[in-house]
Amino acid sequence: MIGKHIRQIKRYKEIVSILVKYGFGYIVRDVGLFHLLSLPKQLISDFSGNGNEQSSIGERIRSMFEELGPTFIKLGQLLSLRTDILPEQIADAMRDLQDHVTPIDSQTIRMIILNELGAPVEELFADFDEKCIAAASIAEAHRALLKSGEEVAVKIRRPNIENIIEKDIEILLDLASLVEKRYEWARTYQISAIVEEFAQAIRNELDYRAEARATEKLHDFFKDNEHVIIPGVYRNFSTHRILTLTYIHGYKYDRLIRDKVETIDNKIICERLVRSFLDQALICGVFHGDPHPGNLFFFPENKIGYIDFGQVGYLNEAMKRDFGDLIIGLMKGNTEMLYHTISSMTILPDDLNERQFKADLDLLREKYYQLPFKDVHIGRVIHDVFGVTKKHRISIPKNYTLLGKALITLEGLITQIDHDISILELAEPYGQRLFFKRLNPNEITRRILMSGYDVVDNGIKIPALLRKTLTRLYHGKTRVEMKLPQLEFLLAKVDRAANRISFSIMLLALSIILASIIIGESFGTRSLLSHVPILGIAVTLFLFMVMIVLFSIFRSGRF
């Protein structure tokens, strides 16, 4: 049944049709959305889950998301990070998602700039290139020259994209709820929570003020580092729909791979690339969430430039410390440290088999214990850690999965430039620094004071909470919540059985009536009705009613 908040039935039907097209009709059937398909599609569709066998499931999901449009492309990009819940094959396919968009026409661009910045293009810029330098499903970028002579990149959000995405999010939330009611795996991995996380992430990406803040924070963090370039933000030329940044020139990654650039030392550039990223994550606490080749520039004298901070991750002090402890626990072969660190980093399920979990951590520890850093690949470490958490249905927060994906991306980049660089070797000093920071007397004192404050604060609240609870019990206002995730599925089964019984009873009743008419015609006396073709009328009515009942039951998808 479609949720009461779903108002875009046309879009809902489109999504359901595309699910069936790519071989996921069994989900449409199981969650009760069969009736949204037109009758011809109901008749010809395959609901077995065996369709499109020529393509892998990852390829089918990727193609399906691309056809469904920008919201689903962004969802796929988020899911590509979730190797803690997705099979590697599907996660890899999601990384290859492509935007198929046409550039915004120049008249619309000019109108958006006028509405957002309050002046026409000619008054704001000395020059504005109407041909975009990059186009994606949510925005496109144009090169421009300010009146002051500064070269800038103007990022403009596509018209009406916010409404399109909000409608799709509403549908996704409803679908996630239906899937969780039907499938155990969906409840285990909290699909609704993943969609909520995605909704928050894409809303942040739509608002360029959030991207501006992240860019400014990193720009200020690296302002005294002559080897790292972060674009500046032009606030007077930026709104929630437009973001104007310093235009960055430099060598692209493929030039570094293809040609030997005399002014760039590949070993030094790799080390600085890794250190600049670790500085972002483990010192600044804000890091680039997608450092792929298109978002990096390289300059003479081994300088690095980052662009496009639409996807960023955040690590607070506790998260930085936990990440450092995870690496130290693996390298030192300390299973208890690994267990407590993962417990702190993640959300453990109530039914966790603690003994088996520790046994799996022992195997993981043995795999990396006493191995030289140069022989340990960060991508393999992250993959193995996520493998253990997935096995035990442990949920990993988004910022850790984003950090893991970014590190894997970086390792892939530097491996192609210099095979001898080890991310873990470069990360070791950061882990040690975070570890010794915890032993600093000032830090210990601060944590003791904060813990004491929490104890006192919670102690003060206990009498009030106890009084409130007892009052509600006394007045009989205590509410007990019960979750019956299979209830709707059971009701659907009952509905199918009822439809079949109704159909059988109707057939029986009509058969009795028809038999009575035939007997009456054969042995009865002649009357006025003798001249009326009762048998033909009865058969016609019988067939007509059967068709109506069959059509109604078939349309419900519950027969």
Coordinates of C-alpha atoms in Angstrom, one line a residue:
M1 CA 0.0 0.0 0.0
I2 CA 1.4 3.4 -0.9
G3 CA 2.1 5.6 2.1
K4 CA -0.2 8.5 2.8
H5 CA 2.5 11.0 2.1
I6 CA 3.0 9.8 -1.5
R7 CA 1.4 12.3 -3.8
Q8 CA 3.4 11.8 -7.0
I9 CA 1.7 8.8 -8.3
K10 CA 3.0 9.3 -11.9
R11 CA 6.6 9.3 -10.7
Y12 CA 5.8 6.3 -8.4
K13 CA 4.5 4.3 -11.3
E14 CA 7.6 5.3 -13.4
I15 CA 9.9 4.0 -10.6
V16 CA 7.9 0.7 -10.3
S17 CA 8.0 0.2 -14.1
I18 CA 11.8 0.7 -14.2
L19 CA 12.3 -1.7 -11.2
V20 CA 10.4 -4.4 -13.2
K21 CA 12.3 -3.5 -16.4
Y22 CA 15.7 -4.3 -14.7
G23 CA 14.5 -7.6 -13.2
F24 CA 13.4 -6.5 -9.7
G25 CA 9.7 -7.1 -10.3
Y26 CA 9.7 -9.7 -7.4
I27 CA 10.3 -6.8 -5.0
V28 CA 7.4 -4.8 -6.6
R29 CA 5.2 -7.9 -6.1
D30 CA 6.4 -8.7 -2.5
V31 CA 5.9 -5.2 -1.1
G32 CA 2.4 -4.9 -2.6
L33 CA 3.0 -2.4 -5.5
F34 CA 1.9 -4.7 -8.3
H35 CA -1.3 -2.8 -8.9
L36 CA 0.7 0.3 -9.9
L37 CA 1.7 -1.4 -13.2
S38 CA -0.6 -1.1 -16.2
L39 CA -2.5 -4.3 -17.1
P40 CA -0.3 -5.0 -20.2
K41 CA 2.9 -4.7 -18.0
Q42 CA 1.4 -7.0 -15.4
L43 CA 0.8 -9.6 -18.1
I44 CA 4.2 -9.5 -19.7
S45 CA 6.5 -8.8 -16.8
D46 CA 8.8 -11.4 -15.2
F47 CA 8.5 -11.3 -11.4
S48 CA 10.8 -14.2 -10.7
G49 CA 14.0 -12.1 -10.3
N50 CA 15.7 -14.0 -13.2
G51 CA 15.4 -11.3 -15.8
N52 CA 18.3 -9.7 -17.6
E53 CA 20.6 -12.6 -16.9
Q54 CA 23.1 -11.3 -19.5
S55 CA 24.0 -8.5 -17.0
S56 CA 25.3 -8.8 -13.5
I57 CA 23.2 -7.5 -10.7
G58 CA 25.6 -4.7 -10.1
E59 CA 25.4 -3.6 -13.7
R60 CA 21.6 -3.8 -13.7
I61 CA 21.4 -1.7 -10.5
R62 CA 23.8 0.9 -11.9
S63 CA 21.9 1.2 -15.3
M64 CA 18.6 1.4 -13.4
F65 CA 19.8 4.2 -11.2
E66 CA 21.1 6.1 -14.2
E67 CA 17.7 5.8 -15.9
L68 CA 15.9 6.9 -12.7
G69 CA 17.7 10.2 -12.7
P70 CA 19.8 12.5 -10.4
T71 CA 18.3 11.5 -7.0
F72 CA 19.1 7.9 -7.6
I73 CA 22.5 8.6 -9.1
K74 CA 23.4 10.4 -5.9
L75 CA 21.9 7.6 -3.8
G76 CA 24.1 5.1 -5.8
Q77 CA 27.2 7.2 -5.1
L78 CA 26.4 7.1 -1.4
L79 CA 25.8 3.4 -1.5
S80 CA 29.2 2.9 -3.2
L81 CA 30.7 3.9 0.2
R82 CA 28.7 1.3 2.1
T83 CA 30.9 -1.8 1.6
D84 CA 30.0 -2.6 5.2
I85 CA 26.5 -3.7 4.0
L86 CA 26.8 -4.1 0.2
P87 CA 28.6 -6.9 -1.7
E88 CA 31.8 -5.6 -3.3
Q89 CA 30.4 -6.3 -6.8
I90 CA 27.5 -3.9 -6.3
A91 CA 29.5 -1.2 -4.5
D92 CA 32.1 -1.3 -7.4
A93 CA 29.3 -0.9 -10.0
M94 CA 27.9 2.1 -8.1
R95 CA 31.2 3.9 -8.4
D96 CA 30.8 3.8 -12.1
L97 CA 27.5 5.8 -12.1
Q98 CA 27.5 8.5 -14.8
D99 CA 25.4 11.6 -15.2
H100 CA 23.7 11.9 -18.6
V101 CA 22.8 15.6 -18.7
T102 CA 22.5 18.4 -21.2
P103 CA 24.0 21.8 -20.3
I104 CA 21.6 24.5 -19.0
D105 CA 20.7 27.0 -21.8
S106 CA 22.4 30.4 -21.6
Q107 CA 19.1 32.3 -21.1
T108 CA 18.3 30.2 -18.0
I109 CA 21.8 30.7 -16.7
R110 CA 21.5 34.4 -17.0
M111 CA 18.1 34.4 -15.3
I112 CA 19.4 32.4 -12.4
I113 CA 22.3 34.8 -11.9
L114 CA 20.0 37.8 -12.1
N115 CA 17.5 36.3 -9.5
E116 CA 20.2 35.1 -7.1
L117 CA 22.8 37.9 -7.3
G118 CA 20.5 40.8 -8.0
A119 CA 22.2 42.0 -11.2
P120 CA 22.7 40.9 -14.8
V121 CA 25.8 39.0 -15.8
E122 CA 27.3 42.1 -17.6
E123 CA 27.3 44.1 -14.4
L124 CA 28.8 41.4 -12.2
F125 CA 31.5 40.0 -14.5
A126 CA 34.0 41.4 -16.9
D127 CA 33.7 38.2 -18.8
F128 CA 31.4 35.1 -18.5
D129 CA 31.9 32.0 -20.5
E130 CA 28.4 30.6 -21.3
K131 CA 29.9 27.3 -22.3
C132 CA 30.1 25.2 -19.1
I133 CA 33.5 23.6 -18.1
A134 CA 31.8 20.8 -16.2
A135 CA 28.2 19.5 -16.0
A136 CA 26.5 17.1 -13.6
S137 CA 23.0 16.1 -12.7
I138 CA 22.7 18.7 -9.9
A139 CA 24.9 21.6 -11.1
E140 CA 27.3 22.9 -13.7
A141 CA 30.3 25.2 -13.6
H142 CA 31.4 28.2 -15.7
R143 CA 34.6 30.1 -16.0
A144 CA 34.3 33.9 -15.4
L145 CA 36.4 37.0 -14.8
L146 CA 35.4 39.5 -12.1
K147 CA 35.6 43.2 -12.7
S148 CA 38.6 43.2 -10.3
G149 CA 40.4 40.9 -12.7
E150 CA 40.2 37.7 -10.6
E151 CA 39.5 34.5 -12.5
V152 CA 36.7 32.5 -10.9
A153 CA 34.6 29.3 -11.3
V154 CA 30.9 29.9 -10.9
K155 CA 28.9 26.8 -9.9
I156 CA 25.2 27.0 -10.6
R157 CA 22.5 24.7 -9.4
R158 CA 20.1 23.3 -12.0
P159 CA 16.6 24.9 -12.1
N160 CA 13.9 23.0 -10.2
I161 CA 16.3 20.2 -9.2
E162 CA 15.4 20.7 -5.5
N163 CA 11.7 19.9 -6.1
I164 CA 12.6 16.8 -8.2
I165 CA 14.9 15.5 -5.5
E166 CA 12.5 16.2 -2.6
K167 CA 9.7 14.3 -4.4
D168 CA 12.0 11.3 -5.0
I169 CA 13.2 11.4 -1.4
E170 CA 9.6 11.1 -0.3
I171 CA 9.1 8.1 -2.5
L172 CA 12.3 6.5 -1.4
L173 CA 11.3 6.8 2.3
D174 CA 8.0 5.2 1.6
L175 CA 9.7 2.4 -0.4
A176 CA 12.2 1.8 2.4
S177 CA 9.4 1.4 4.9
L178 CA 7.6 -1.1 2.7
V179 CA 10.8 -3.1 2.1
E180 CA 11.6 -3.2 5.8
K181 CA 8.2 -4.6 6.5
R182 CA 8.7 -7.4 4.0
Y183 CA 12.4 -8.4 4.2
E184 CA 14.5 -9.4 7.2
W185 CA 17.8 -8.1 5.7
A186 CA 16.2 -4.7 5.2
R187 CA 15.4 -4.4 8.8
T188 CA 18.8 -5.7 9.8
Y189 CA 20.6 -3.1 7.8
Q190 CA 18.1 -0.3 8.7
I191 CA 17.3 0.7 5.1
S192 CA 15.1 3.6 6.3
A193 CA 18.0 5.0 8.3
I194 CA 20.3 4.8 5.2
V195 CA 17.7 6.7 3.2
E196 CA 17.4 9.3 5.9
E197 CA 21.2 9.7 5.9
F198 CA 21.1 10.0 2.2
A199 CA 18.4 12.6 2.3
Q200 CA 20.4 14.7 4.7
A201 CA 23.5 14.4 2.7
I202 CA 21.9 15.4 -0.6
R203 CA 20.1 18.3 1.0
N204 CA 23.4 19.6 2.3
E205 CA 24.9 19.2 -1.2
L206 CA 22.0 21.2 -2.7
D207 CA 22.7 24.1 -0.3
Y208 CA 26.0 25.7 -1.5
R209 CA 26.3 27.6 1.8
A210 CA 27.3 24.3 3.5
E211 CA 29.9 23.7 0.7
A212 CA 31.2 27.3 1.1
R213 CA 31.7 26.8 4.9
A214 CA 33.6 23.6 4.4
T215 CA 35.8 25.1 1.6
E216 CA 36.5 28.2 3.8
K217 CA 37.5 26.1 6.8
L218 CA 40.0 24.1 4.8
H219 CA 41.2 27.2 3.0
D220 CA 42.0 28.8 6.4
F221 CA 43.5 25.6 7.7
F222 CA 46.0 25.4 4.8
K223 CA 46.6 29.1 4.3
D224 CA 50.1 28.9 5.7
N225 CA 51.0 25.7 3.8
E226 CA 52.6 26.7 0.5
H227 CA 52.3 23.1 -0.8
V228 CA 48.5 22.8 -0.6
I229 CA 46.0 25.0 -2.5
I230 CA 42.4 25.3 -1.6
P231 CA 40.2 27.7 -3.6
G232 CA 38.9 30.8 -1.9
V233 CA 35.1 31.6 -1.6
Y234 CA 33.7 34.8 -3.0
R235 CA 30.8 35.4 -0.6
N236 CA 29.4 38.5 -2.5
F237 CA 29.0 36.3 -5.5
S238 CA 27.6 33.2 -3.7
T239 CA 24.1 32.2 -2.5
H240 CA 22.5 28.8 -1.6
R241 CA 22.1 28.2 -5.4
I242 CA 25.4 29.8 -6.7
L243 CA 28.9 29.2 -5.5
T244 CA 31.8 31.4 -6.8
L245 CA 35.3 30.1 -6.1
T246 CA 38.9 30.9 -7.2
Y247 CA 39.6 29.3 -10.5
I248 CA 42.4 26.8 -10.2
H249 CA 44.8 26.0 -13.1
G250 CA 47.2 23.0 -12.9
Y251 CA 48.1 19.6 -14.3
K252 CA 45.5 16.9 -14.2
Y253 CA 46.2 13.5 -12.8
D254 CA 46.3 11.8 -16.2
R255 CA 49.1 14.1 -17.3
L256 CA 51.1 13.0 -14.3
I257 CA 50.6 9.4 -15.3
R258 CA 51.1 9.9 -19.0
D259 CA 54.0 12.3 -19.1
K260 CA 57.0 13.0 -17.0
V261 CA 56.6 16.6 -15.7
E262 CA 60.0 17.9 -15.1
T263 CA 58.9 20.3 -12.3
I264 CA 57.1 17.6 -10.3
D265 CA 58.7 14.8 -8.3
N266 CA 56.3 11.9 -8.3
K267 CA 57.5 10.5 -4.9
I268 CA 57.2 13.9 -3.2
I269 CA 53.8 14.6 -4.7
C270 CA 52.4 11.3 -3.5
E271 CA 53.7 11.9 0.1
R272 CA 52.3 15.4 0.1
L273 CA 49.0 14.2 -1.2
V274 CA 48.6 11.6 1.5
R275 CA 49.8 13.9 4.3
S276 CA 47.5 16.7 3.1
F277 CA 44.6 14.4 3.3
L278 CA 45.6 13.0 6.7
D279 CA 46.0 16.6 7.9
Q280 CA 42.4 17.3 6.8
A281 CA 40.9 14.2 8.5
L282 CA 43.0 13.8 11.7
I283 CA 44.0 17.3 12.5
C284 CA 41.4 19.7 11.0
G285 CA 38.5 17.3 11.3
V286 CA 37.1 18.1 7.9
F287 CA 38.2 16.1 4.9
H288 CA 37.4 15.9 1.2
G289 CA 35.0 13.0 0.8
D290 CA 35.8 12.3 -2.9
P291 CA 39.4 12.9 -3.8
H292 CA 39.2 11.3 -7.2
P293 CA 41.4 12.5 -10.2
G294 CA 38.8 15.0 -11.4
N295 CA 39.0 16.9 -8.0
L296 CA 42.8 17.2 -7.9
F297 CA 45.3 19.5 -9.6
F298 CA 49.1 19.4 -9.5
F299 CA 51.5 22.3 -9.8
P300 CA 55.2 22.9 -10.3
E301 CA 57.3 22.6 -7.2
N302 CA 55.2 19.6 -6.1
K303 CA 52.1 21.6 -5.0
I304 CA 48.6 20.0 -4.8
G305 CA 45.2 21.6 -5.3
Y306 CA 41.8 20.3 -4.2
I307 CA 38.4 21.4 -5.7
D308 CA 34.7 20.6 -5.2
F309 CA 34.0 20.2 -1.5
G310 CA 30.3 19.2 -2.1
Q311 CA 31.0 15.9 -0.3
V312 CA 33.0 16.3 2.9
G313 CA 33.3 14.2 6.0
Y314 CA 33.7 15.3 9.6
L315 CA 35.6 13.7 12.5
N316 CA 35.4 15.0 16.0
E317 CA 38.1 14.4 18.6
A318 CA 36.7 11.1 19.7
M319 CA 36.3 9.8 16.2
K320 CA 39.9 10.8 15.3
R321 CA 41.1 8.9 18.4
D322 CA 39.1 5.8 17.6
F323 CA 40.5 5.7 14.1
G324 CA 44.0 6.0 15.4
D325 CA 43.3 3.2 17.9
L326 CA 42.0 0.9 15.2
I327 CA 45.3 1.2 13.3
I328 CA 47.3 0.8 16.4
G329 CA 45.3 -2.2 17.6
L330 CA 45.9 -4.0 14.2
M331 CA 49.6 -3.2 14.2
K332 CA 50.1 -4.2 17.8
G333 CA 48.0 -7.3 17.6
N334 CA 45.7 -6.3 20.5
T335 CA 42.3 -8.0 20.1
E336 CA 40.8 -6.3 23.2
M337 CA 41.8 -2.9 21.9
L338 CA 40.2 -3.7 18.5
Y339 CA 37.0 -4.9 20.2
H340 CA 36.7 -1.8 22.4
T341 CA 37.6 0.5 19.5
I342 CA 35.1 -1.0 17.1
S343 CA 32.5 -0.9 19.9
S344 CA 33.1 2.8 20.3
M345 CA 33.1 3.5 16.6
T346 CA 30.0 1.6 15.6
I347 CA 26.5 0.6 16.7
L348 CA 26.6 -3.0 18.0
P349 CA 23.4 -5.1 17.5
D350 CA 21.6 -6.4 20.6
D351 CA 22.0 -10.0 19.6
L352 CA 25.8 -9.8 18.8
N353 CA 27.7 -13.0 19.4
E354 CA 30.5 -11.5 21.3
R355 CA 32.6 -14.6 21.4
Q356 CA 32.5 -15.2 17.7
F357 CA 33.1 -11.5 17.0
K358 CA 36.3 -11.6 19.1
A359 CA 37.3 -14.8 17.3
D360 CA 37.0 -13.0 13.9
L361 CA 39.0 -10.0 15.3
D362 CA 41.7 -12.5 16.3
L363 CA 41.9 -13.7 12.7
L364 CA 42.0 -10.1 11.5
R365 CA 44.8 -9.3 14.0
E366 CA 46.9 -12.3 13.0
K367 CA 46.7 -11.3 9.4
Y368 CA 48.4 -7.9 10.0
Y369 CA 50.3 -8.4 13.2
Q370 CA 54.1 -7.6 12.8
L371 CA 53.8 -7.0 9.0
P372 CA 55.9 -4.1 7.8
F373 CA 53.9 -1.1 6.9
K374 CA 55.1 -1.2 3.3
D375 CA 53.4 -4.6 2.9
V376 CA 50.0 -3.5 4.3
H377 CA 47.5 -1.9 1.9
I378 CA 45.0 0.4 3.6
G379 CA 42.3 -0.7 1.1
R380 CA 42.7 -4.3 2.1
V381 CA 42.6 -3.4 5.8
I382 CA 39.4 -1.4 5.4
H383 CA 37.9 -4.1 3.3
D384 CA 38.6 -6.7 5.9
V385 CA 37.4 -4.6 8.8
F386 CA 34.1 -3.9 6.9
G387 CA 33.9 -7.6 6.1
V388 CA 33.9 -8.5 9.8
T389 CA 31.4 -5.8 10.7
K390 CA 29.1 -6.8 7.9
K391 CA 29.2 -10.5 9.0
H392 CA 28.0 -9.4 12.5
R393 CA 25.5 -6.9 11.2
I394 CA 27.3 -4.0 12.8
S395 CA 26.4 -0.5 11.5
I396 CA 29.3 1.8 10.7
P397 CA 28.6 5.6 10.8
K398 CA 28.7 7.5 7.5
N399 CA 31.8 9.5 8.3
Y400 CA 33.9 6.4 8.8
T401 CA 32.7 4.8 5.6
L402 CA 33.4 8.1 3.8
L403 CA 36.9 8.2 5.3
G404 CA 37.5 4.6 4.3
K405 CA 36.4 5.2 0.7
A406 CA 38.5 8.3 0.4
L407 CA 41.6 6.4 1.7
I408 CA 41.0 3.6 -0.8
T409 CA 40.7 6.2 -3.6
L410 CA 43.9 7.8 -2.6
E411 CA 45.8 4.5 -2.4
G412 CA 44.6 3.7 -5.9
L413 CA 46.0 7.1 -7.1
I414 CA 49.4 6.9 -5.5
T415 CA 49.9 3.3 -6.4
Q416 CA 49.9 4.2 -10.1
I417 CA 52.4 7.0 -9.5
D418 CA 54.8 5.4 -7.0
H419 CA 54.5 1.8 -5.9
D420 CA 56.7 2.2 -2.8
I421 CA 54.5 4.7 -1.0
S422 CA 52.6 3.3 2.0
I423 CA 49.6 5.2 3.4
L424 CA 49.8 3.3 6.7
E425 CA 53.5 4.2 7.0
L426 CA 52.7 7.8 6.5
A427 CA 49.7 7.6 8.9
E428 CA 51.7 6.0 11.8
P429 CA 52.9 9.3 13.2
Y430 CA 49.3 10.7 13.2
G431 CA 48.1 7.6 15.1
Q432 CA 51.0 8.0 17.7
R433 CA 50.3 11.7 18.0
L434 CA 46.6 10.9 18.7
F435 CA 47.5 8.2 21.2
F436 CA 50.0 10.3 23.2
K437 CA 47.5 13.2 23.1
R438 CA 45.2 11.1 25.2
L439 CA 48.0 10.6 27.8
N440 CA 48.6 14.4 28.1
P441 CA 47.8 15.5 31.7
N442 CA 45.7 18.4 30.5
E443 CA 43.6 16.1 28.2
I444 CA 43.2 13.5 31.1
T445 CA 42.1 16.3 33.4
R446 CA 39.6 17.7 30.8
R447 CA 38.1 14.2 30.3
I448 CA 37.8 13.6 34.0
L449 CA 36.1 16.9 34.5
M450 CA 33.7 16.3 31.6
S451 CA 32.9 12.8 33.0
G452 CA 32.3 14.3 36.5
Y453 CA 30.0 16.9 35.0
D454 CA 28.0 14.2 33.2
V455 CA 27.6 12.2 36.4
V456 CA 26.5 15.2 38.4
D457 CA 24.1 16.4 35.7
N458 CA 22.5 13.0 35.2
G459 CA 22.3 12.5 39.0
I460 CA 20.4 15.7 39.4
K461 CA 17.9 14.7 36.6
I462 CA 17.2 11.2 38.1
P463 CA 14.6 12.3 40.8
A464 CA 12.6 14.3 38.2
L465 CA 12.7 11.5 35.7
L466 CA 11.6 9.0 38.4
R467 CA 8.8 11.2 39.5
K468 CA 7.6 11.7 36.0
T469 CA 7.7 8.0 35.3
L470 CA 5.8 7.1 38.5
T471 CA 3.2 9.8 37.8
R472 CA 2.5 8.4 34.3
L473 CA 2.2 4.8 35.8
Y474 CA -0.2 6.1 38.4
H475 CA -2.5 7.7 35.9
G476 CA -2.3 4.8 33.5
K477 CA -0.6 6.8 30.7
T478 CA 2.2 4.4 30.1
R479 CA 2.3 3.3 26.5
V480 CA 3.6 -0.1 25.3
E481 CA 4.9 -0.1 21.7
M482 CA 4.9 -3.4 19.7
K483 CA 6.5 -3.8 16.4
L484 CA 5.0 -6.4 14.0
P485 CA 7.2 -6.1 10.9
Q486 CA 5.5 -9.1 9.2
L487 CA 2.0 -7.9 9.9
E488 CA 1.4 -6.3 6.5
F489 CA 2.9 -9.3 4.7
L490 CA 0.5 -11.7 6.7
L491 CA -2.4 -9.4 5.9
A492 CA -1.5 -9.6 2.2
K493 CA -1.5 -13.4 2.5
V494 CA -4.9 -13.3 4.1
D495 CA -6.1 -10.9 1.4
R496 CA -5.0 -13.3 -1.3
A497 CA -6.7 -16.2 0.4
A498 CA -9.9 -14.2 0.8
N499 CA -9.9 -13.2 -2.9
R500 CA -9.5 -16.9 -3.9
I501 CA -12.3 -18.0 -1.6
S502 CA -14.6 -15.2 -3.0
F503 CA -13.8 -16.2 -6.5
S504 CA -14.6 -19.8 -5.8
I505 CA -17.9 -19.0 -4.0
M506 CA -18.9 -16.8 -7.0
L507 CA -18.1 -19.6 -9.4
L508 CA -20.1 -22.0 -7.3
A509 CA -23.1 -19.7 -7.0
L510 CA -23.2 -18.9 -10.7
S511 CA -22.8 -22.6 -11.5
I512 CA -25.8 -23.4 -9.3
I513 CA -27.9 -20.7 -10.9
L514 CA -26.9 -21.7 -14.4
A515 CA -27.8 -25.4 -13.6
S516 CA -31.1 -24.3 -12.2
I517 CA -32.0 -22.4 -15.4
I518 CA -30.9 -25.3 -17.6
I519 CA -33.1 -27.8 -15.5
G520 CA -36.0 -25.4 -15.6
E521 CA -35.7 -25.0 -19.4
S522 CA -35.5 -28.7 -19.9
F523 CA -38.4 -29.9 -17.6
G524 CA -40.4 -26.9 -16.8
T525 CA -43.6 -25.7 -18.4
R526 CA -43.7 -23.2 -21.2
S527 CA -44.2 -19.5 -20.2
L528 CA -43.7 -16.0 -21.4
L529 CA -39.9 -16.4 -20.6
S530 CA -39.8 -19.3 -23.0
H531 CA -39.3 -16.9 -25.9
V532 CA -36.4 -15.2 -24.1
P533 CA -32.9 -16.7 -24.6
I534 CA -32.3 -17.1 -20.9
L535 CA -29.4 -19.5 -21.3
G536 CA -27.5 -17.1 -23.6
I537 CA -28.2 -14.2 -21.2
A538 CA -27.1 -16.2 -18.2
V539 CA -23.9 -17.3 -19.9
T540 CA -23.1 -13.7 -20.9
L541 CA -23.8 -12.4 -17.4
F542 CA -21.7 -15.2 -16.0
L543 CA -18.7 -14.4 -18.2
F544 CA -19.1 -10.6 -17.6
M545 CA -19.1 -11.0 -13.8
V546 CA -16.2 -13.4 -13.9
M547 CA -14.2 -11.0 -15.9
I548 CA -14.9 -8.1 -13.5
V549 CA -13.9 -10.2 -10.5
L550 CA -10.8 -11.5 -12.2
F551 CA -9.8 -8.0 -13.2
S552 CA -10.3 -6.6 -9.7
I553 CA -8.3 -9.4 -8.1
F554 CA -5.6 -9.3 -10.7
R555 CA -5.2 -5.6 -10.3
S556 CA -4.7 -5.9 -6.6
G557 CA -1.8 -8.2 -7.2
R558 CA -3.1 -10.5 -4.5
F559 CA -4.3 -13.7 -6.1

